[in-house]
mmCIF file of C-alpha atoms in Angstrom:
data_model
loop_
_atom_site.group_PDB
_atom_site.id
_atom_site.type_symbol
_atom_site.label_atom_id
_atom_site.label_comp_id
_atom_site.label_asym_id
_atom_site.label_seq_id
_atom_site.Cartn_x
_atom_site.Cartn_y
_atom_site.Cartn_z
ATOM 1 C CA MET B 1 -101.246 74.584 -75.827
ATOM 2 C CA ASP B 2 -97.498 75.338 -75.024
ATOM 3 C CA LEU B 3 -94.681 76.262 -77.327
ATOM 4 C CA ARG B 4 -92.988 72.982 -76.974
ATOM 5 C CA GLN B 5 -96.091 71.127 -78.289
ATOM 6 C CA MET B 6 -96.066 73.554 -81.273
ATOM 7 C CA GLU B 7 -92.631 72.604 -82.071
ATOM 8 C CA TYR B 8 -93.540 68.964 -82.027
ATOM 9 C CA VAL B 9 -96.540 69.552 -84.316
ATOM 10 C CA LEU B 10 -94.436 71.297 -86.791
ATOM 11 C CA ALA B 11 -91.706 68.573 -86.683
ATOM 12 C CA LEU B 12 -94.280 65.833 -87.113
ATOM 13 C CA ALA B 13 -95.943 67.622 -89.997
ATOM 14 C CA ASP B 14 -92.558 68.175 -91.741
ATOM 15 C CA GLU B 15 -91.128 64.732 -91.070
ATOM 16 C CA GLN B 16 -94.342 62.584 -91.198
ATOM 17 C CA ASN B 17 -92.441 60.128 -88.820
ATOM 18 C CA PHE B 18 -92.395 60.204 -85.075
ATOM 19 C CA THR B 19 -88.850 58.802 -84.792
ATOM 20 C CA ARG B 20 -87.345 61.430 -87.136
ATOM 21 C CA ALA B 21 -89.554 64.284 -85.596
ATOM 22 C CA ALA B 22 -88.328 63.233 -82.081
ATOM 23 C CA SER B 23 -84.854 63.261 -83.094
ATOM 24 C CA LEU B 24 -84.977 66.718 -84.590
ATOM 25 C CA CYS B 25 -86.536 68.103 -81.504
ATOM 26 C CA GLY B 26 -84.194 66.511 -78.947
ATOM 27 C CA VAL B 27 -86.951 64.487 -77.275
ATOM 28 C CA SER B 28 -87.663 60.701 -76.911
ATOM 29 C CA GLN B 29 -90.268 59.262 -79.394
ATOM 30 C CA SER B 30 -92.519 58.330 -76.462
ATOM 31 C CA GLY B 31 -92.308 61.881 -75.081
ATOM 32 C CA LEU B 32 -93.225 63.438 -78.359
ATOM 33 C CA SER B 33 -96.041 60.949 -79.073
ATOM 34 C CA ALA B 34 -97.434 61.456 -75.585
ATOM 35 C CA SER B 35 -97.374 65.334 -76.008
ATOM 36 C CA ILE B 36 -99.101 65.258 -79.317
ATOM 37 C CA ARG B 37 -101.781 62.811 -77.913
ATOM 38 C CA ALA B 38 -102.333 65.116 -74.921
ATOM 39 C CA LEU B 39 -102.796 68.157 -77.257
ATOM 40 C CA GLU B 40 -105.303 66.203 -79.343
ATOM 41 C CA GLU B 41 -107.282 65.409 -76.193
ATOM 42 C CA GLU B 42 -107.133 69.156 -75.143
ATOM 43 C CA LEU B 43 -108.427 70.189 -78.542
ATOM 44 C CA GLY B 44 -110.871 67.373 -78.888
ATOM 45 C CA SER B 45 -109.698 66.545 -82.378
ATOM 46 C CA GLU B 46 -107.228 64.154 -84.081
ATOM 47 C CA LEU B 47 -104.386 66.354 -85.581
ATOM 48 C CA PHE B 48 -102.435 63.474 -87.342
ATOM 49 C CA ALA B 49 -103.648 60.344 -89.189
ATOM 50 C CA ARG B 50 -101.398 57.521 -88.271
ATOM 51 C CA THR B 51 -100.682 54.499 -90.548
ATOM 52 C CA THR B 52 -98.009 51.863 -90.447
ATOM 53 C CA ARG B 53 -95.940 53.737 -93.057
ATOM 54 C CA ARG B 54 -96.381 57.478 -92.362
ATOM 55 C CA VAL B 55 -98.090 60.119 -90.367
ATOM 56 C CA GLU B 56 -100.070 62.898 -92.096
ATOM 57 C CA PRO B 57 -101.812 66.012 -90.685
ATOM 58 C CA THR B 58 -105.556 65.836 -90.734
ATOM 59 C CA ASP B 59 -107.724 68.770 -91.746
ATOM 60 C CA ALA B 60 -107.542 69.954 -88.129
ATOM 61 C CA GLY B 61 -103.866 69.567 -87.992
ATOM 62 C CA LEU B 62 -103.433 71.549 -91.206
ATOM 63 C CA ALA B 63 -105.544 74.310 -89.731
ATOM 64 C CA LEU B 64 -103.275 74.412 -86.703
ATOM 65 C CA LEU B 65 -99.954 74.521 -88.521
ATOM 66 C CA PRO B 66 -99.873 78.340 -89.504
ATOM 67 C CA HIS B 67 -100.916 79.260 -85.938
ATOM 68 C CA ALA B 68 -98.157 77.067 -84.516
ATOM 69 C CA ARG B 69 -95.523 78.658 -86.649
ATOM 70 C CA GLU B 70 -96.832 82.113 -85.631
ATOM 71 C CA LEU B 71 -96.693 81.357 -81.859
ATOM 72 C CA LEU B 72 -93.127 80.139 -82.238
ATOM 73 C CA LEU B 73 -92.146 83.262 -84.214
ATOM 74 C CA GLN B 74 -93.752 85.550 -81.662
ATOM 75 C CA ALA B 75 -91.999 83.824 -78.719
ATOM 76 C CA ARG B 76 -88.617 84.072 -80.498
ATOM 77 C CA ALA B 77 -89.232 87.717 -81.177
ATOM 78 C CA GLY B 78 -89.910 88.358 -77.557
ATOM 79 C CA ARG B 79 -86.761 86.449 -76.435
ATOM 80 C CA ASP B 80 -84.616 88.419 -79.008
ATOM 81 C CA ALA B 81 -85.901 91.696 -77.761
ATOM 82 C CA VAL B 82 -84.960 90.909 -74.127
ATOM 83 C CA VAL B 83 -81.513 89.598 -75.225
ATOM 84 C CA ARG B 84 -80.798 92.792 -77.250
ATOM 85 C CA VAL B 85 -81.178 94.978 -74.143
ATOM 86 C CA THR B 86 -79.447 92.644 -71.644
ATOM 87 C CA ARG B 87 -76.303 91.363 -73.612
ATOM 88 C CA THR B 88 -73.642 93.057 -75.639
ATOM 89 C CA LEU B 89 -71.565 91.229 -78.219
ATOM 90 C CA SER B 90 -69.424 92.806 -80.796
ATOM 91 C CA GLY B 91 -66.826 91.782 -83.453
ATOM 92 C CA GLN B 92 -67.361 89.530 -86.253
ATOM 93 C CA LEU B 93 -68.919 86.049 -86.988
ATOM 94 C CA ARG B 94 -67.457 84.101 -89.901
ATOM 95 C CA VAL B 95 -69.910 81.277 -91.051
ATOM 96 C CA GLY B 96 -69.878 78.963 -93.974
ATOM 97 C CA ALA B 97 -72.524 76.564 -95.395
ATOM 98 C CA GLU B 98 -72.918 74.211 -98.273
ATOM 99 C CA GLN B 99 -75.806 75.351 -100.530
ATOM 100 C CA CYS B 100 -79.332 74.174 -99.739
ATOM 101 C CA LEU B 101 -78.692 71.875 -96.822
ATOM 102 C CA GLY B 102 -82.443 71.367 -96.506
ATOM 103 C CA VAL B 103 -82.665 70.578 -92.782
ATOM 104 C CA VAL B 104 -81.341 73.877 -91.378
ATOM 105 C CA ASP B 105 -82.312 77.337 -92.578
ATOM 106 C CA VAL B 106 -78.948 79.130 -92.307
ATOM 107 C CA PRO B 107 -80.161 82.518 -93.567
ATOM 108 C CA GLU B 108 -82.910 82.514 -91.030
ATOM 109 C CA LEU B 109 -80.490 81.582 -88.392
ATOM 110 C CA LEU B 110 -78.130 84.484 -89.341
ATOM 111 C CA GLU B 111 -81.176 86.844 -89.359
ATOM 112 C CA ARG B 112 -82.102 85.775 -85.798
ATOM 113 C CA PHE B 113 -78.420 86.247 -84.690
ATOM 114 C CA HIS B 114 -78.274 89.757 -86.216
ATOM 115 C CA HIS B 115 -81.455 90.732 -84.452
ATOM 116 C CA ARG B 116 -80.008 89.593 -81.091
ATOM 117 C CA TYR B 117 -76.500 90.782 -81.685
ATOM 118 C CA PRO B 118 -76.659 93.809 -84.131
ATOM 119 C CA GLN B 119 -73.146 95.005 -83.460
ATOM 120 C CA VAL B 120 -71.612 91.847 -84.686
ATOM 121 C CA SER B 121 -70.440 91.867 -88.461
ATOM 122 C CA ILE B 122 -71.500 88.652 -90.308
ATOM 123 C CA HIS B 123 -69.343 87.162 -93.055
ATOM 124 C CA PHE B 124 -71.070 84.428 -94.866
ATOM 125 C CA THR B 125 -69.481 81.988 -97.344
ATOM 126 C CA GLN B 126 -71.109 79.353 -99.514
ATOM 127 C CA ALA B 127 -68.836 76.549 -100.712
ATOM 128 C CA GLY B 128 -68.566 72.784 -100.806
ATOM 129 C CA SER B 129 -68.229 70.863 -97.528
ATOM 130 C CA TYR B 130 -64.540 69.946 -97.987
ATOM 131 C CA GLU B 131 -63.575 73.625 -98.845
ATOM 132 C CA LEU B 132 -65.373 74.880 -95.723
ATOM 133 C CA LEU B 133 -63.488 72.352 -93.493
ATOM 134 C CA ASP B 134 -60.203 73.606 -94.937
ATOM 135 C CA MET B 135 -61.211 77.170 -94.171
ATOM 136 C CA LEU B 136 -62.054 76.176 -90.628
ATOM 137 C CA ARG B 137 -58.539 74.618 -90.246
ATOM 138 C CA ALA B 138 -57.088 77.826 -91.633
ATOM 139 C CA ASN B 139 -58.868 79.902 -89.111
ATOM 140 C CA GLU B 140 -60.936 81.585 -91.776
ATOM 141 C CA LEU B 141 -64.302 80.604 -90.428
ATOM 142 C CA ASP B 142 -65.868 80.268 -86.931
ATOM 143 C CA ALA B 143 -68.454 77.682 -87.758
ATOM 144 C CA ALA B 144 -69.424 75.778 -90.836
ATOM 145 C CA PHE B 145 -72.617 73.822 -91.800
ATOM 146 C CA VAL B 146 -71.561 70.828 -93.761
ATOM 147 C CA ALA B 147 -72.881 67.558 -95.165
ATOM 148 C CA THR B 148 -69.916 65.217 -94.260
ATOM 149 C CA SER B 149 -68.406 63.507 -91.241
ATOM 150 C CA ASP B 150 -65.173 62.661 -93.118
ATOM 151 C CA HIS B 151 -61.849 64.432 -92.872
ATOM 152 C CA LEU B 152 -62.600 66.299 -89.686
ATOM 153 C CA GLY B 153 -59.544 65.510 -87.721
ATOM 154 C CA SER B 154 -59.762 67.487 -84.415
ATOM 155 C CA LEU B 155 -62.618 69.679 -85.512
ATOM 156 C CA THR B 156 -65.830 69.412 -83.303
ATOM 157 C CA ARG B 157 -68.889 68.161 -85.191
ATOM 158 C CA THR B 158 -72.517 68.376 -83.974
ATOM 159 C CA GLU B 159 -74.945 66.347 -86.055
ATOM 160 C CA ILE B 160 -78.264 68.080 -86.912
ATOM 161 C CA ALA B 161 -80.165 65.729 -89.056
ATOM 162 C CA ARG B 162 -80.141 62.874 -91.690
ATOM 163 C CA LYS B 163 -82.040 62.555 -94.900
ATOM 164 C CA PRO B 164 -82.184 59.809 -97.565
ATOM 165 C CA PHE B 165 -80.999 60.043 -101.159
ATOM 166 C CA VAL B 166 -83.296 59.710 -104.235
ATOM 167 C CA LEU B 167 -82.881 59.410 -108.023
ATOM 168 C CA LEU B 168 -84.008 62.485 -110.132
ATOM 169 C CA CYS B 169 -84.884 61.528 -113.774
ATOM 170 C CA PRO B 170 -86.072 63.774 -116.593
ATOM 171 C CA PRO B 171 -89.538 63.023 -118.056
ATOM 172 C CA GLY B 172 -89.420 60.214 -120.470
ATOM 173 C CA HIS B 173 -86.175 58.600 -119.032
ATOM 174 C CA PRO B 174 -86.244 54.807 -118.943
ATOM 175 C CA LEU B 175 -86.007 54.923 -115.150
ATOM 176 C CA ALA B 176 -88.642 57.596 -114.665
ATOM 177 C CA GLY B 177 -91.717 56.410 -112.833
ATOM 178 C CA ARG B 178 -90.087 53.310 -111.402
ATOM 179 C CA GLY B 179 -91.311 52.125 -107.936
ATOM 180 C CA ARG B 180 -87.580 51.636 -106.977
ATOM 181 C CA VAL B 181 -84.426 51.225 -109.075
ATOM 182 C CA GLN B 182 -81.765 48.567 -108.437
ATOM 183 C CA TRP B 183 -78.079 49.392 -108.697
ATOM 184 C CA ALA B 184 -77.683 47.455 -111.857
ATOM 185 C CA ASP B 185 -80.164 49.858 -113.483
ATOM 186 C CA LEU B 186 -77.638 52.711 -112.955
ATOM 187 C CA ASP B 187 -74.608 50.865 -114.479
ATOM 188 C CA GLY B 188 -73.482 53.086 -117.386
ATOM 189 C CA ALA B 189 -76.053 55.755 -116.780
ATOM 190 C CA ASP B 190 -75.344 59.316 -117.818
ATOM 191 C CA VAL B 191 -75.187 61.449 -114.677
ATOM 192 C CA VAL B 192 -75.186 65.048 -113.608
ATOM 193 C CA ASP B 193 -73.300 65.526 -110.280
ATOM 194 C CA PHE B 194 -71.558 68.077 -108.145
ATOM 195 C CA HIS B 195 -67.958 69.186 -108.132
ATOM 196 C CA GLU B 196 -65.622 67.076 -106.014
ATOM 197 C CA SER B 197 -65.511 69.655 -103.196
ATOM 198 C CA TRP B 198 -69.244 68.908 -102.543
ATOM 199 C CA ALA B 199 -69.916 66.114 -99.879
ATOM 200 C CA VAL B 200 -72.736 64.806 -102.081
ATOM 201 C CA ARG B 201 -70.300 63.893 -104.874
ATOM 202 C CA ALA B 202 -68.181 61.950 -102.528
ATOM 203 C CA ILE B 203 -71.116 60.043 -101.179
ATOM 204 C CA ASN B 204 -72.345 59.163 -104.704
ATOM 205 C CA ASP B 205 -68.830 58.164 -105.793
ATOM 206 C CA GLU B 206 -68.455 55.887 -102.622
ATOM 207 C CA VAL B 207 -71.950 54.371 -103.122
ATOM 208 C CA ALA B 208 -71.106 53.413 -106.851
ATOM 209 C CA ARG B 209 -67.694 51.923 -105.806
ATOM 210 C CA ALA B 210 -69.331 49.873 -102.958
ATOM 211 C CA ARG B 211 -72.350 48.697 -104.992
ATOM 212 C CA GLY B 212 -70.330 47.788 -108.093
ATOM 213 C CA PHE B 213 -71.882 50.073 -110.820
ATOM 214 C CA HIS B 214 -70.204 52.588 -112.985
ATOM 215 C CA ARG B 215 -71.626 56.078 -113.510
ATOM 216 C CA VAL B 216 -70.825 58.305 -116.438
ATOM 217 C CA VAL B 217 -70.639 61.913 -115.101
ATOM 218 C CA ARG B 218 -71.507 63.862 -118.151
ATOM 219 C CA CYS B 219 -71.760 67.174 -116.398
ATOM 220 C CA THR B 220 -70.157 68.543 -113.271
ATOM 221 C CA VAL B 221 -71.805 71.602 -111.647
ATOM 222 C CA ASN B 222 -71.223 73.857 -108.589
ATOM 223 C CA ASP B 223 -74.857 74.988 -108.084
ATOM 224 C CA ILE B 224 -78.000 73.022 -107.193
ATOM 225 C CA HIS B 225 -80.330 75.026 -109.565
ATOM 226 C CA THR B 226 -77.912 74.443 -112.479
ATOM 227 C CA LEU B 227 -78.029 70.655 -111.678
ATOM 228 C CA LEU B 228 -81.785 70.692 -111.597
ATOM 229 C CA ASP B 229 -81.877 72.549 -114.932
ATOM 230 C CA LEU B 230 -79.536 70.069 -116.651
ATOM 231 C CA VAL B 231 -81.593 67.085 -115.410
ATOM 232 C CA HIS B 232 -84.685 68.826 -116.865
ATOM 233 C CA ARG B 233 -82.902 69.271 -120.158
ATOM 234 C CA GLY B 234 -82.104 65.471 -120.276
ATOM 235 C CA LEU B 235 -78.275 65.592 -119.745
ATOM 236 C CA GLY B 236 -78.477 62.831 -117.183
ATOM 237 C CA VAL B 237 -79.918 61.540 -113.925
ATOM 238 C CA ALA B 238 -78.971 62.775 -110.524
ATOM 239 C CA MET B 239 -78.599 61.059 -107.066
ATOM 240 C CA VAL B 240 -79.535 63.752 -104.480
ATOM 241 C CA PRO B 241 -80.866 64.237 -100.935
ATOM 242 C CA ASN B 242 -84.585 64.258 -100.931
ATOM 243 C CA SER B 243 -84.483 67.959 -99.702
ATOM 244 C CA ILE B 244 -83.100 68.885 -103.160
ATOM 245 C CA ALA B 245 -85.908 66.826 -104.850
ATOM 246 C CA ALA B 246 -88.468 68.781 -102.997
ATOM 247 C CA LYS B 247 -87.330 72.172 -104.236
ATOM 248 C CA PRO B 248 -89.758 73.934 -106.577
ATOM 249 C CA GLN B 249 -87.305 73.875 -109.351
ATOM 250 C CA ALA B 250 -87.373 70.126 -109.269
ATOM 251 C CA ALA B 251 -91.067 70.108 -110.163
ATOM 252 C CA GLY B 252 -91.763 67.880 -113.105
ATOM 253 C CA LEU B 253 -88.815 65.579 -112.608
ATOM 254 C CA SER B 254 -89.522 61.920 -111.661
ATOM 255 C CA VAL B 255 -88.361 61.156 -108.012
ATOM 256 C CA VAL B 256 -87.446 57.457 -107.862
ATOM 257 C CA PRO B 257 -86.403 55.722 -104.506
ATOM 258 C CA LEU B 258 -82.962 54.175 -104.317
ATOM 259 C CA PRO B 259 -82.096 50.938 -102.658
ATOM 260 C CA GLN B 260 -81.906 51.016 -98.942
ATOM 261 C CA GLN B 261 -78.075 50.792 -99.092
ATOM 262 C CA ALA B 262 -77.824 54.344 -100.620
ATOM 263 C CA GLY B 263 -75.984 57.041 -98.894
ATOM 264 C CA GLU B 264 -77.343 59.384 -96.271
ATOM 265 C CA TRP B 265 -77.304 63.155 -96.244
ATOM 266 C CA VAL B 266 -75.853 63.828 -92.776
ATOM 267 C CA VAL B 267 -75.926 67.494 -91.964
ATOM 268 C CA SER B 268 -73.718 68.887 -89.129
ATOM 269 C CA VAL B 269 -72.238 72.116 -87.842
ATOM 270 C CA VAL B 270 -68.516 71.983 -87.338
ATOM 271 C CA THR B 271 -66.479 74.227 -85.190
ATOM 272 C CA PRO B 272 -62.735 74.454 -84.226
ATOM 273 C CA THR B 273 -61.343 71.986 -81.761
ATOM 274 C CA ASN B 274 -63.163 71.707 -78.364
ATOM 275 C CA GLY B 275 -62.943 74.931 -76.446
ATOM 276 C CA ALA B 276 -61.579 76.956 -79.317
ATOM 277 C CA ALA B 277 -64.974 78.232 -80.713
ATOM 278 C CA SER B 278 -65.288 82.102 -80.730
ATOM 279 C CA ALA B 279 -67.879 83.797 -78.449
ATOM 280 C CA ALA B 280 -69.931 84.759 -81.569
ATOM 281 C CA ALA B 281 -70.036 81.112 -82.740
ATOM 282 C CA VAL B 282 -71.088 79.890 -79.305
ATOM 283 C CA HIS B 283 -73.956 82.379 -79.369
ATOM 284 C CA LEU B 284 -74.917 81.400 -82.813
ATOM 285 C CA LEU B 285 -75.174 77.695 -81.959
ATOM 286 C CA GLU B 286 -77.375 78.578 -78.996
ATOM 287 C CA LEU B 287 -80.005 79.643 -81.567
ATOM 288 C CA LEU B 288 -79.549 76.620 -83.825
ATOM 289 C CA PRO B 289 -82.382 74.357 -82.326
ATOM 290 C CA ALA B 290 -85.000 76.834 -83.485
ATOM 291 C CA SER B 291 -83.810 76.881 -87.067
ATOM 292 C CA VAL B 292 -83.840 73.199 -87.869
ATOM 293 C CA SER B 293 -86.999 71.920 -89.579
ATOM 294 C CA CYS B 294 -88.781 71.082 -86.365
ATOM 295 C CA GLY B 295 -88.940 74.693 -85.399
ATOM 296 C CA VAL B 296 -89.202 76.673 -88.657
ATOM 297 C CA PRO B 297 -90.942 75.969 -91.958
ATOM 298 C CA ALA B 298 -88.450 74.981 -94.705
#
C-alpha cells in the first residue's frame, strides 16, 4: 500500500463516485480505478461495492479508512517537520473564506501552514464570496476561498471542486419526503436564504429567474447554522449545497433532490492577478491538495 492509494481510497469513500473522486485527486478516472483494483488484489478483499448508481465501501473498506487517514496524517507530519528546519518564511498571510465551503477544510489548511511556517502571522477573515473578492482587489487579502466564478476580472481562479444543490425542508412541510421536486413546486414558496454578499444567494436568485419561479425570501441570514435553525423552526425551505445538508445541525430536516438544471456549488481559491501572489500565498496553495476532501476527512 502506498500513500497515493490511501488518498484514492478516502476520495472514493467520500464521493462514492469514480469520476468525482478522480477529479478531486487530480488523476484520470481509469488511473484511480486501476489503483483501487490493484490494492484490492494486494489485500485479497473487495474494498468497494460497485453499482450502476454509486460506489460504497464494503466492511473491509470501512475497516481500512481510519488507517488510511492515519497514514496520510503521519506522512504529512513528517514532511512538515523537514520543511520547518530547511525553509524560513516570515511576514504575514491574509486569507479569507466563505463559511462552511464543504470541499476544503480551511482551518486544517491553516494549521498545516502554521506548523510548517511558524514565523508567519495568519490573518483569517470569514465573509461572503463577493465581499472577499472586493478585499482581494483592495489588496487586503493574499488569497480567498470562494464559491463563485463571477465578477473575477483579472483575478486568478483555481477551481477545487463542484457540488450539487438540494432542497432542505422542515418536517411536515408539503415538499418534505418527495423523491424530487419540480420548479413549479417552489413557485411562491417561503424561503430562508443568505445575504446578497454570499455566492449561494446569487446562484439561487439566478436559478429562480432562469426557471421561471418566484421565491418569497422570508428570512435573510449571514450564518449557516442560523439558516438551518430557521428551517427547523418552519420559517421556510432552503436551497443549499449538499455539503450544508450533510452538517449535523441539519439532522431531522428533509433533504429533497432538485431538478438537474439546479445550480452547482463551485468552490475555488482566488489570488491576485497572475504573478502577483505573495510568497506566503504561494506556499499556502502548495499545501492545498492535501486539504480537499480526497485527502482529509470532512
